[in-house]
Amino acid sequence: SQTIHQWPATLVQPVGSPLSLECTVEGTSNPNLYWYRQAAGRGLQLLFYSIGIDQISSEVPQNLSASRPQDRQFILSSKKLLLSDSGFYLCAWNRLLTDTQYFGPGTRLTVL
Amino acid sequence: GQQVMQIPQYQHVQEGEDFTTYCNSSTTLSNIQWYKQRPGGHPVFLIQLVKSGEVKKQKRLTFQFGEAKKNSSLHITATQTTDVGTYFCAGPPGRDDKIIFGKGTRLHILP
């Protein structure tokens, strides 16, 4: 069976500090991978998606970046966090040619 | 581009009352999906509808796909406290592989 992992679960970071969030998927190969951000009580904002290694599409211009160094690994990074980067970050995957998305447990980021 | 609109944004109901959320698309959808996100949790896939006019049930939840495949609804009968959360509909990805999520309906149950 397939599983998706995200870490850390919670993170408190000062403004201006770097960020690295990791997501890994097990039990499948060549998944589409996605990073979403969700502000408190709000909808899902798509940040990045990837259809393959080193193939990243950005949806929102901002101080975040994403990388996919391995087939089942997706990393969200920032060199300098802003207060507005606070939120709930969700990684998701779906199989090629299917639409159902499976979400990871998420990382709750607070920037102070 | 394709948009998926969801209403209402919030809904407060008394426990035992029914609840309905609606999803409308600007274009015809090949399918529509529904997800539930419990407070503090992550979205979890509930169901996918594919056929025009399709109706599917999961216990107290009834999902419908419109005849024109541009709208969908989720109806919960006799709500319970376990139904609390945000319900999202999602349209299939276009050529860009992006699934389009509605903004969600947050359901709050009054005891």
JSON list of C-alpha atoms in Angstrom, two decimals:
[
{"chain": "A", "resi": 1, "resn": "SER", "atom": "CA", "xyz": [0.00, 0.00, 0.00]},
{"chain": "A", "resi": 2, "resn": "GLN", "atom": "CA", "xyz": [1.03, 3.58, -0.55]},
{"chain": "A", "resi": 3, "resn": "THR", "atom": "CA", "xyz": [1.89, 6.00, 2.22]},
{"chain": "A", "resi": 4, "resn": "ILE", "atom": "CA", "xyz": [2.98, 9.60, 2.26]},
{"chain": "A", "resi": 5, "resn": "HIS", "atom": "CA", "xyz": [5.16, 11.12, 4.95]},
{"chain": "A", "resi": 6, "resn": "GLN", "atom": "CA", "xyz": [5.79, 14.70, 5.87]},
{"chain": "A", "resi": 7, "resn": "TRP", "atom": "CA", "xyz": [8.07, 16.19, 8.47]},
{"chain": "A", "resi": 8, "resn": "PRO", "atom": "CA", "xyz": [8.29, 17.94, 10.70]},
{"chain": "A", "resi": 9, "resn": "ALA", "atom": "CA", "xyz": [4.69, 17.97, 11.96]},
{"chain": "A", "resi": 10, "resn": "THR", "atom": "CA", "xyz": [5.03, 21.41, 13.52]},
{"chain": "A", "resi": 11, "resn": "LEU", "atom": "CA", "xyz": [7.63, 24.10, 13.19]},
{"chain": "A", "resi": 12, "resn": "VAL", "atom": "CA", "xyz": [8.17, 27.52, 14.73]},
{"chain": "A", "resi": 13, "resn": "GLN", "atom": "CA", "xyz": [10.69, 29.66, 12.93]},
{"chain": "A", "resi": 14, "resn": "PRO", "atom": "CA", "xyz": [11.83, 33.30, 13.23]},
{"chain": "A", "resi": 15, "resn": "VAL", "atom": "CA", "xyz": [11.37, 35.72, 10.37]},
{"chain": "A", "resi": 16, "resn": "GLY", "atom": "CA", "xyz": [14.33, 35.62, 8.02]},
{"chain": "A", "resi": 17, "resn": "SER", "atom": "CA", "xyz": [15.34, 32.06, 8.85]},
{"chain": "A", "resi": 18, "resn": "PRO", "atom": "CA", "xyz": [15.57, 29.29, 6.21]},
{"chain": "A", "resi": 19, "resn": "LEU", "atom": "CA", "xyz": [13.03, 26.53, 5.73]},
{"chain": "A", "resi": 20, "resn": "SER", "atom": "CA", "xyz": [13.13, 22.96, 4.52]},
{"chain": "A", "resi": 21, "resn": "LEU", "atom": "CA", "xyz": [10.08, 20.72, 4.54]},
{"chain": "A", "resi": 22, "resn": "GLU", "atom": "CA", "xyz": [10.30, 17.20, 3.25]},
{"chain": "A", "resi": 23, "resn": "CYS", "atom": "CA", "xyz": [7.72, 14.89, 1.76]},
{"chain": "A", "resi": 24, "resn": "THR", "atom": "CA", "xyz": [8.24, 11.27, 0.70]},
{"chain": "A", "resi": 25, "resn": "VAL", "atom": "CA", "xyz": [5.90, 8.77, -0.86]},
{"chain": "A", "resi": 26, "resn": "GLU", "atom": "CA", "xyz": [6.22, 5.01, -0.45]},
{"chain": "A", "resi": 27, "resn": "GLY", "atom": "CA", "xyz": [4.70, 2.17, -2.39]},
{"chain": "A", "resi": 28, "resn": "THR", "atom": "CA", "xyz": [4.36, 3.82, -5.77]},
{"chain": "A", "resi": 29, "resn": "SER", "atom": "CA", "xyz": [6.59, 5.05, -8.54]},
{"chain": "A", "resi": 30, "resn": "ASN", "atom": "CA", "xyz": [6.53, 8.13, -10.74]},
{"chain": "A", "resi": 31, "resn": "PRO", "atom": "CA", "xyz": [3.79, 9.93, -8.80]},
{"chain": "A", "resi": 32, "resn": "ASN", "atom": "CA", "xyz": [2.67, 13.49, -9.48]},
{"chain": "A", "resi": 33, "resn": "LEU", "atom": "CA", "xyz": [3.60, 15.49, -6.40]},
{"chain": "A", "resi": 34, "resn": "TYR", "atom": "CA", "xyz": [2.09, 18.71, -5.04]},
{"chain": "A", "resi": 35, "resn": "TRP", "atom": "CA", "xyz": [2.74, 21.29, -2.34]},
{"chain": "A", "resi": 36, "resn": "TYR", "atom": "CA", "xyz": [-0.27, 23.20, -0.99]},
{"chain": "A", "resi": 37, "resn": "ARG", "atom": "CA", "xyz": [-0.53, 25.88, 1.65]},
{"chain": "A", "resi": 38, "resn": "GLN", "atom": "CA", "xyz": [-3.61, 26.41, 3.74]},
{"chain": "A", "resi": 39, "resn": "ALA", "atom": "CA", "xyz": [-4.08, 29.52, 5.86]},
{"chain": "A", "resi": 40, "resn": "ALA", "atom": "CA", "xyz": [-6.14, 29.08, 9.02]},
{"chain": "A", "resi": 41, "resn": "GLY", "atom": "CA", "xyz": [-9.74, 28.30, 8.10]},
{"chain": "A", "resi": 42, "resn": "ARG", "atom": "CA", "xyz": [-9.10, 28.81, 4.41]},
{"chain": "A", "resi": 43, "resn": "GLY", "atom": "CA", "xyz": [-8.89, 26.79, 1.21]},
{"chain": "A", "resi": 44, "resn": "LEU", "atom": "CA", "xyz": [-5.99, 25.01, -0.46]},
{"chain": "A", "resi": 45, "resn": "GLN", "atom": "CA", "xyz": [-3.51, 27.16, -2.33]},
{"chain": "A", "resi": 46, "resn": "LEU", "atom": "CA", "xyz": [-1.41, 25.21, -4.82]},
{"chain": "A", "resi": 47, "resn": "LEU", "atom": "CA", "xyz": [2.24, 26.25, -4.55]},
{"chain": "A", "resi": 48, "resn": "PHE", "atom": "CA", "xyz": [4.18, 23.76, -6.66]},
{"chain": "A", "resi": 49, "resn": "TYR", "atom": "CA", "xyz": [3.61, 20.56, -8.55]},
{"chain": "A", "resi": 50, "resn": "SER", "atom": "CA", "xyz": [5.92, 18.08, -10.17]},
{"chain": "A", "resi": 51, "resn": "ILE", "atom": "CA", "xyz": [5.38, 15.41, -12.78]},
{"chain": "A", "resi": 52, "resn": "GLY", "atom": "CA", "xyz": [8.90, 14.00, -12.52]},
{"chain": "A", "resi": 53, "resn": "ILE", "atom": "CA", "xyz": [12.40, 14.35, -11.15]},
{"chain": "A", "resi": 54, "resn": "ASP", "atom": "CA", "xyz": [13.66, 17.93, -11.49]},
{"chain": "A", "resi": 55, "resn": "GLN", "atom": "CA", "xyz": [10.39, 18.92, -13.20]},
{"chain": "A", "resi": 56, "resn": "ILE", "atom": "CA", "xyz": [8.79, 21.59, -11.02]},
{"chain": "A", "resi": 57, "resn": "SER", "atom": "CA", "xyz": [6.04, 24.03, -11.88]},
{"chain": "A", "resi": 58, "resn": "SER", "atom": "CA", "xyz": [5.44, 27.06, -9.70]},
{"chain": "A", "resi": 59, "resn": "GLU", "atom": "CA", "xyz": [1.98, 28.47, -9.23]},
{"chain": "A", "resi": 60, "resn": "VAL", "atom": "CA", "xyz": [2.61, 31.46, -7.03]},
{"chain": "A", "resi": 61, "resn": "PRO", "atom": "CA", "xyz": [5.67, 33.75, -7.26]},
{"chain": "A", "resi": 62, "resn": "GLN", "atom": "CA", "xyz": [7.05, 34.12, -3.77]},
{"chain": "A", "resi": 63, "resn": "ASN", "atom": "CA", "xyz": [10.05, 33.40, -1.66]},
{"chain": "A", "resi": 64, "resn": "LEU", "atom": "CA", "xyz": [9.45, 29.64, -1.66]},
{"chain": "A", "resi": 65, "resn": "SER", "atom": "CA", "xyz": [11.04, 27.05, -3.93]},
{"chain": "A", "resi": 66, "resn": "ALA", "atom": "CA", "xyz": [10.61, 23.33, -4.45]},
{"chain": "A", "resi": 67, "resn": "SER", "atom": "CA", "xyz": [12.88, 20.54, -5.56]},
{"chain": "A", "resi": 68, "resn": "ARG", "atom": "CA", "xyz": [12.43, 16.90, -6.46]},
{"chain": "A", "resi": 69, "resn": "PRO", "atom": "CA", "xyz": [15.83, 15.23, -6.21]},
{"chain": "A", "resi": 70, "resn": "GLN", "atom": "CA", "xyz": [14.38, 11.71, -6.27]},
{"chain": "A", "resi": 71, "resn": "ASP", "atom": "CA", "xyz": [11.26, 10.17, -7.76]},
{"chain": "A", "resi": 72, "resn": "ARG", "atom": "CA", "xyz": [9.38, 9.98, -4.48]},
{"chain": "A", "resi": 73, "resn": "GLN", "atom": "CA", "xyz": [10.87, 12.92, -2.62]},
{"chain": "A", "resi": 74, "resn": "PHE", "atom": "CA", "xyz": [9.56, 16.48, -2.75]},
{"chain": "A", "resi": 75, "resn": "ILE", "atom": "CA", "xyz": [11.16, 19.31, -0.78]},
{"chain": "A", "resi": 76, "resn": "LEU", "atom": "CA", "xyz": [9.82, 22.78, -0.06]},
{"chain": "A", "resi": 77, "resn": "SER", "atom": "CA", "xyz": [12.39, 25.42, 0.83]},
{"chain": "A", "resi": 78, "resn": "SER", "atom": "CA", "xyz": [12.88, 29.05, 1.59]},
{"chain": "A", "resi": 79, "resn": "LYS", "atom": "CA", "xyz": [16.03, 31.07, 2.14]},
{"chain": "A", "resi": 80, "resn": "LYS", "atom": "CA", "xyz": [14.30, 33.70, 4.27]},
{"chain": "A", "resi": 81, "resn": "LEU", "atom": "CA", "xyz": [10.89, 33.20, 5.81]},
{"chain": "A", "resi": 82, "resn": "LEU", "atom": "CA", "xyz": [8.30, 35.95, 5.98]},
{"chain": "A", "resi": 83, "resn": "LEU", "atom": "CA", "xyz": [5.49, 36.32, 8.49]},
{"chain": "A", "resi": 84, "resn": "SER", "atom": "CA", "xyz": [3.04, 35.62, 5.67]},
{"chain": "A", "resi": 85, "resn": "ASP", "atom": "CA", "xyz": [4.60, 32.19, 5.15]},
{"chain": "A", "resi": 86, "resn": "SER", "atom": "CA", "xyz": [2.84, 30.90, 8.26]},
{"chain": "A", "resi": 87, "resn": "GLY", "atom": "CA", "xyz": [0.29, 28.22, 7.49]},
{"chain": "A", "resi": 88, "resn": "PHE", "atom": "CA", "xyz": [-0.44, 24.55, 7.11]},
{"chain": "A", "resi": 89, "resn": "TYR", "atom": "CA", "xyz": [1.70, 22.98, 4.38]},
{"chain": "A", "resi": 90, "resn": "LEU", "atom": "CA", "xyz": [0.34, 19.89, 2.74]},
{"chain": "A", "resi": 91, "resn": "CYS", "atom": "CA", "xyz": [2.09, 17.54, 0.38]},
{"chain": "A", "resi": 92, "resn": "ALA", "atom": "CA", "xyz": [-0.06, 15.41, -1.91]},
{"chain": "A", "resi": 93, "resn": "TRP", "atom": "CA", "xyz": [0.40, 12.85, -4.67]},
{"chain": "A", "resi": 94, "resn": "ASN", "atom": "CA", "xyz": [-1.64, 11.16, -7.32]},
{"chain": "A", "resi": 95, "resn": "ARG", "atom": "CA", "xyz": [-0.88, 8.45, -9.85]},
{"chain": "A", "resi": 96, "resn": "LEU", "atom": "CA", "xyz": [-0.40, 9.38, -13.45]},
{"chain": "A", "resi": 97, "resn": "LEU", "atom": "CA", "xyz": [-3.68, 9.46, -15.37]},
{"chain": "A", "resi": 98, "resn": "THR", "atom": "CA", "xyz": [-5.74, 9.34, -12.16]},
{"chain": "A", "resi": 99, "resn": "ASP", "atom": "CA", "xyz": [-7.21, 12.28, -10.31]},
{"chain": "A", "resi": 100, "resn": "THR", "atom": "CA", "xyz": [-7.53, 11.19, -6.71]},
{"chain": "A", "resi": 101, "resn": "GLN", "atom": "CA", "xyz": [-5.13, 13.07, -4.49]},
{"chain": "A", "resi": 102, "resn": "TYR", "atom": "CA", "xyz": [-3.68, 11.60, -1.32]},
{"chain": "A", "resi": 103, "resn": "PHE", "atom": "CA", "xyz": [-2.52, 14.09, 1.23]},
{"chain": "A", "resi": 104, "resn": "GLY", "atom": "CA", "xyz": [0.22, 13.83, 3.81]},
{"chain": "A", "resi": 105, "resn": "PRO", "atom": "CA", "xyz": [-0.40, 14.73, 7.45]},
{"chain": "A", "resi": 106, "resn": "GLY", "atom": "CA", "xyz": [0.90, 18.26, 6.89]},
{"chain": "A", "resi": 107, "resn": "THR", "atom": "CA", "xyz": [3.36, 20.61, 8.57]},
{"chain": "A", "resi": 108, "resn": "ARG", "atom": "CA", "xyz": [2.03, 23.46, 10.66]},
{"chain": "A", "resi": 109, "resn": "LEU", "atom": "CA", "xyz": [4.48, 26.36, 10.27]},
{"chain": "A", "resi": 110, "resn": "THR", "atom": "CA", "xyz": [4.43, 29.44, 12.47]},
{"chain": "A", "resi": 111, "resn": "VAL", "atom": "CA", "xyz": [6.74, 32.29, 11.58]},
{"chain": "A", "resi": 112, "resn": "LEU", "atom": "CA", "xyz": [7.33, 34.74, 14.42]},
{"chain": "B", "resi": 1, "resn": "GLY", "atom": "CA", "xyz": [-9.20, 28.83, -17.03]},
{"chain": "B", "resi": 2, "resn": "GLN", "atom": "CA", "xyz": [-11.29, 26.24, -15.28]},
{"chain": "B", "resi": 3, "resn": "GLN", "atom": "CA", "xyz": [-12.83, 27.32, -11.97]},
{"chain": "B", "resi": 4, "resn": "VAL", "atom": "CA", "xyz": [-14.71, 25.42, -9.32]},
{"chain": "B", "resi": 5, "resn": "MET", "atom": "CA", "xyz": [-16.98, 27.49, -7.08]},
{"chain": "B", "resi": 6, "resn": "GLN", "atom": "CA", "xyz": [-18.28, 26.09, -3.82]},
{"chain": "B", "resi": 7, "resn": "ILE", "atom": "CA", "xyz": [-21.08, 27.41, -1.60]},
{"chain": "B", "resi": 8, "resn": "PRO", "atom": "CA", "xyz": [-21.73, 28.13, 1.15]},
{"chain": "B", "resi": 9, "resn": "GLN", "atom": "CA", "xyz": [-18.38, 29.03, 2.66]},
{"chain": "B", "resi": 10, "resn": "TYR", "atom": "CA", "xyz": [-19.63, 28.29, 6.18]},
{"chain": "B", "resi": 11, "resn": "GLN", "atom": "CA", "xyz": [-22.61, 26.44, 7.55]},
{"chain": "B", "resi": 12, "resn": "HIS", "atom": "CA", "xyz": [-23.77, 26.08, 11.14]},
{"chain": "B", "resi": 13, "resn": "VAL", "atom": "CA", "xyz": [-26.42, 23.44, 11.75]},
{"chain": "B", "resi": 14, "resn": "GLN", "atom": "CA", "xyz": [-28.05, 21.96, 14.80]},
{"chain": "B", "resi": 15, "resn": "GLU", "atom": "CA", "xyz": [-27.05, 18.37, 15.41]},
{"chain": "B", "resi": 16, "resn": "GLY", "atom": "CA", "xyz": [-29.58, 16.18, 13.67]},
{"chain": "B", "resi": 17, "resn": "GLU", "atom": "CA", "xyz": [-30.35, 18.67, 10.92]},
{"chain": "B", "resi": 18, "resn": "ASP", "atom": "CA", "xyz": [-29.44, 18.11, 7.30]},
{"chain": "B", "resi": 19, "resn": "PHE", "atom": "CA", "xyz": [-26.60, 19.85, 5.47]},
{"chain": "B", "resi": 20, "resn": "THR", "atom": "CA", "xyz": [-25.86, 20.46, 1.81]},
{"chain": "B", "resi": 21, "resn": "THR", "atom": "CA", "xyz": [-22.88, 21.97, 0.02]},
{"chain": "B", "resi": 22, "resn": "TYR", "atom": "CA", "xyz": [-22.85, 22.82, -3.67]},
{"chain": "B", "resi": 23, "resn": "CYS", "atom": "CA", "xyz": [-20.10, 22.88, -6.23]},
{"chain": "B", "resi": 24, "resn": "ASN", "atom": "CA", "xyz": [-20.30, 24.60, -9.63]},
{"chain": "B", "resi": 25, "resn": "SER", "atom": "CA", "xyz": [-17.85, 24.57, -12.50]},
{"chain": "B", "resi": 26, "resn": "SER", "atom": "CA", "xyz": [-17.42, 27.02, -15.32]},
{"chain": "B", "resi": 27, "resn": "THR", "atom": "CA", "xyz": [-16.75, 24.12, -17.68]},
{"chain": "B", "resi": 28, "resn": "THR", "atom": "CA", "xyz": [-17.95, 20.57, -18.14]},
{"chain": "B", "resi": 29, "resn": "LEU", "atom": "CA", "xyz": [-16.10, 18.17, -15.89]},
{"chain": "B", "resi": 30, "resn": "SER", "atom": "CA", "xyz": [-15.08, 14.63, -16.77]},
{"chain": "B", "resi": 31, "resn": "ASN", "atom": "CA", "xyz": [-15.41, 13.81, -13.10]},
{"chain": "B", "resi": 32, "resn": "ILE", "atom": "CA", "xyz": [-15.69, 15.46, -9.72]},
{"chain": "B", "resi": 33, "resn": "GLN", "atom": "CA", "xyz": [-14.24, 14.45, -6.38]},
{"chain": "B", "resi": 34, "resn": "TRP", "atom": "CA", "xyz": [-15.14, 15.24, -2.81]},
{"chain": "B", "resi": 35, "resn": "TYR", "atom": "CA", "xyz": [-12.78, 15.45, 0.14]},
{"chain": "B", "resi": 36, "resn": "LYS", "atom": "CA", "xyz": [-13.27, 15.95, 3.86]},
{"chain": "B", "resi": 37, "resn": "GLN", "atom": "CA", "xyz": [-10.83, 17.69, 6.16]},
{"chain": "B", "resi": 38, "resn": "ARG", "atom": "CA", "xyz": [-11.36, 17.32, 9.88]},
{"chain": "B", "resi": 39, "resn": "PRO", "atom": "CA", "xyz": [-10.23, 20.22, 12.10]},
{"chain": "B", "resi": 40, "resn": "GLY", "atom": "CA", "xyz": [-6.46, 20.01, 12.45]},
{"chain": "B", "resi": 41, "resn": "GLY", "atom": "CA", "xyz": [-6.23, 17.20, 9.90]},
{"chain": "B", "resi": 42, "resn": "HIS", "atom": "CA", "xyz": [-5.53, 16.80, 6.22]},
{"chain": "B", "resi": 43, "resn": "PRO", "atom": "CA", "xyz": [-8.01, 16.39, 3.35]},
{"chain": "B", "resi": 44, "resn": "VAL", "atom": "CA", "xyz": [-9.15, 12.83, 2.83]},
{"chain": "B", "resi": 45, "resn": "PHE", "atom": "CA", "xyz": [-10.69, 11.55, -0.38]},
{"chain": "B", "resi": 46, "resn": "LEU", "atom": "CA", "xyz": [-14.36, 10.61, -0.04]},
{"chain": "B", "resi": 47, "resn": "ILE", "atom": "CA", "xyz": [-15.67, 9.79, -3.49]},
{"chain": "B", "resi": 48, "resn": "GLN", "atom": "CA", "xyz": [-15.43, 10.38, -7.22]},
{"chain": "B", "resi": 49, "resn": "LEU", "atom": "CA", "xyz": [-18.41, 10.87, -9.53]},
{"chain": "B", "resi": 50, "resn": "VAL", "atom": "CA", "xyz": [-18.00, 10.26, -13.24]},
{"chain": "B", "resi": 51, "resn": "LYS", "atom": "CA", "xyz": [-21.34, 9.77, -14.97]},
{"chain": "B", "resi": 52, "resn": "SER", "atom": "CA", "xyz": [-23.89, 12.43, -15.82]},
{"chain": "B", "resi": 53, "resn": "GLY", "atom": "CA", "xyz": [-26.65, 12.45, -13.19]},
{"chain": "B", "resi": 54, "resn": "GLU", "atom": "CA", "xyz": [-24.77, 9.98, -11.02]},
{"chain": "B", "resi": 55, "resn": "VAL", "atom": "CA", "xyz": [-25.84, 9.59, -7.40]},
{"chain": "B", "resi": 56, "resn": "LYS", "atom": "CA", "xyz": [-23.73, 7.78, -4.83]},
{"chain": "B", "resi": 57, "resn": "LYS", "atom": "CA", "xyz": [-24.34, 7.20, -1.15]},
{"chain": "B", "resi": 58, "resn": "GLN", "atom": "CA", "xyz": [-22.04, 6.59, 1.77]},
{"chain": "B", "resi": 59, "resn": "LYS", "atom": "CA", "xyz": [-24.19, 5.99, 4.83]},
{"chain": "B", "resi": 60, "resn": "ARG", "atom": "CA", "xyz": [-25.71, 9.41, 5.60]},
{"chain": "B", "resi": 61, "resn": "LEU", "atom": "CA", "xyz": [-23.82, 11.16, 2.78]},
{"chain": "B", "resi": 62, "resn": "THR", "atom": "CA", "xyz": [-25.37, 11.51, -0.68]},
{"chain": "B", "resi": 63, "resn": "PHE", "atom": "CA", "xyz": [-23.30, 12.77, -3.58]},
{"chain": "B", "resi": 64, "resn": "GLN", "atom": "CA", "xyz": [-24.81, 13.94, -6.87]},
{"chain": "B", "resi": 65, "resn": "PHE", "atom": "CA", "xyz": [-23.31, 14.88, -10.21]},
{"chain": "B", "resi": 66, "resn": "GLY", "atom": "CA", "xyz": [-25.41, 17.14, -12.39]},
{"chain": "B", "resi": 67, "resn": "GLU", "atom": "CA", "xyz": [-26.82, 16.10, -15.74]},
{"chain": "B", "resi": 68, "resn": "ALA", "atom": "CA", "xyz": [-24.65, 18.65, -17.51]},
{"chain": "B", "resi": 69, "resn": "LYS", "atom": "CA", "xyz": [-21.61, 17.58, -15.46]},
{"chain": "B", "resi": 70, "resn": "LYS", "atom": "CA", "xyz": [-21.06, 21.16, -14.36]},
{"chain": "B", "resi": 71, "resn": "ASN", "atom": "CA", "xyz": [-22.33, 20.95, -10.82]},
{"chain": "B", "resi": 72, "resn": "SER", "atom": "CA", "xyz": [-22.35, 18.61, -7.88]},
{"chain": "B", "resi": 73, "resn": "SER", "atom": "CA", "xyz": [-23.70, 18.45, -4.37]},
{"chain": "B", "resi": 74, "resn": "LEU", "atom": "CA", "xyz": [-22.99, 16.69, -1.11]},
{"chain": "B", "resi": 75, "resn": "HIS", "atom": "CA", "xyz": [-25.91, 16.19, 1.24]},
{"chain": "B", "resi": 76, "resn": "ILE", "atom": "CA", "xyz": [-25.59, 14.91, 4.78]},
{"chain": "B", "resi": 77, "resn": "THR", "atom": "CA", "xyz": [-28.70, 13.62, 6.49]},
{"chain": "B", "resi": 78, "resn": "ALA", "atom": "CA", "xyz": [-29.14, 14.01, 10.25]},
{"chain": "B", "resi": 79, "resn": "THR", "atom": "CA", "xyz": [-25.73, 15.51, 10.97]},
{"chain": "B", "resi": 80, "resn": "GLN", "atom": "CA", "xyz": [-23.61, 14.24, 13.82]},
{"chain": "B", "resi": 81, "resn": "THR", "atom": "CA", "xyz": [-20.68, 15.82, 15.62]},
{"chain": "B", "resi": 82, "resn": "THR", "atom": "CA", "xyz": [-18.35, 13.55, 13.66]},
{"chain": "B", "resi": 83, "resn": "ASP", "atom": "CA", "xyz": [-19.40, 15.39, 10.48]},
{"chain": "B", "resi": 84, "resn": "VAL", "atom": "CA", "xyz": [-17.61, 18.55, 11.60]},
{"chain": "B", "resi": 85, "resn": "GLY", "atom": "CA", "xyz": [-14.97, 19.69, 9.16]},
{"chain": "B", "resi": 86, "resn": "THR", "atom": "CA", "xyz": [-14.42, 21.27, 5.78]},
{"chain": "B", "resi": 87, "resn": "TYR", "atom": "CA", "xyz": [-15.74, 19.63, 2.64]},
{"chain": "B", "resi": 88, "resn": "PHE", "atom": "CA", "xyz": [-13.95, 20.29, -0.63]},
{"chain": "B", "resi": 89, "resn": "CYS", "atom": "CA", "xyz": [-14.99, 19.47, -4.15]},
{"chain": "B", "resi": 90, "resn": "ALA", "atom": "CA", "xyz": [-12.34, 19.13, -6.83]},
{"chain": "B", "resi": 91, "resn": "GLY", "atom": "CA", "xyz": [-12.40, 19.11, -10.60]},
{"chain": "B", "resi": 92, "resn": "PRO", "atom": "CA", "xyz": [-10.05, 16.97, -12.66]},
{"chain": "B", "resi": 93, "resn": "PRO", "atom": "CA", "xyz": [-6.74, 18.29, -13.92]},
{"chain": "B", "resi": 94, "resn": "GLY", "atom": "CA", "xyz": [-6.55, 19.92, -17.27]},
{"chain": "B", "resi": 95, "resn": "ARG", "atom": "CA", "xyz": [-3.61, 19.75, -19.60]},
{"chain": "B", "resi": 96, "resn": "ASP", "atom": "CA", "xyz": [-1.45, 21.20, -16.84]},
{"chain": "B", "resi": 97, "resn": "ASP", "atom": "CA", "xyz": [-2.04, 18.24, -14.47]},
{"chain": "B", "resi": 98, "resn": "LYS", "atom": "CA", "xyz": [-3.47, 20.50, -11.78]},
{"chain": "B", "resi": 99, "resn": "ILE", "atom": "CA", "xyz": [-6.53, 19.40, -9.87]},
{"chain": "B", "resi": 100, "resn": "ILE", "atom": "CA", "xyz": [-8.80, 22.37, -9.19]},
{"chain": "B", "resi": 101, "resn": "PHE", "atom": "CA", "xyz": [-10.15, 22.52, -5.64]},
{"chain": "B", "resi": 102, "resn": "GLY", "atom": "CA", "xyz": [-13.13, 24.54, -4.52]},
{"chain": "B", "resi": 103, "resn": "LYS", "atom": "CA", "xyz": [-12.59, 26.80, -1.52]},
{"chain": "B", "resi": 104, "resn": "GLY", "atom": "CA", "xyz": [-14.48, 24.40, 0.71]},
{"chain": "B", "resi": 105, "resn": "THR", "atom": "CA", "xyz": [-17.52, 24.54, 2.97]},
{"chain": "B", "resi": 106, "resn": "ARG", "atom": "CA", "xyz": [-16.80, 24.52, 6.68]},
{"chain": "B", "resi": 107, "resn": "LEU", "atom": "CA", "xyz": [-19.47, 22.68, 8.61]},
{"chain": "B", "resi": 108, "resn": "HIS", "atom": "CA", "xyz": [-19.98, 23.43, 12.28]},
{"chain": "B", "resi": 109, "resn": "ILE", "atom": "CA", "xyz": [-22.39, 21.39, 14.36]},
{"chain": "B", "resi": 110, "resn": "LEU", "atom": "CA", "xyz": [-24.24, 23.01, 17.23]},
{"chain": "B", "resi": 111, "resn": "PRO", "atom": "CA", "xyz": [-24.96, 20.55, 20.07]}
]
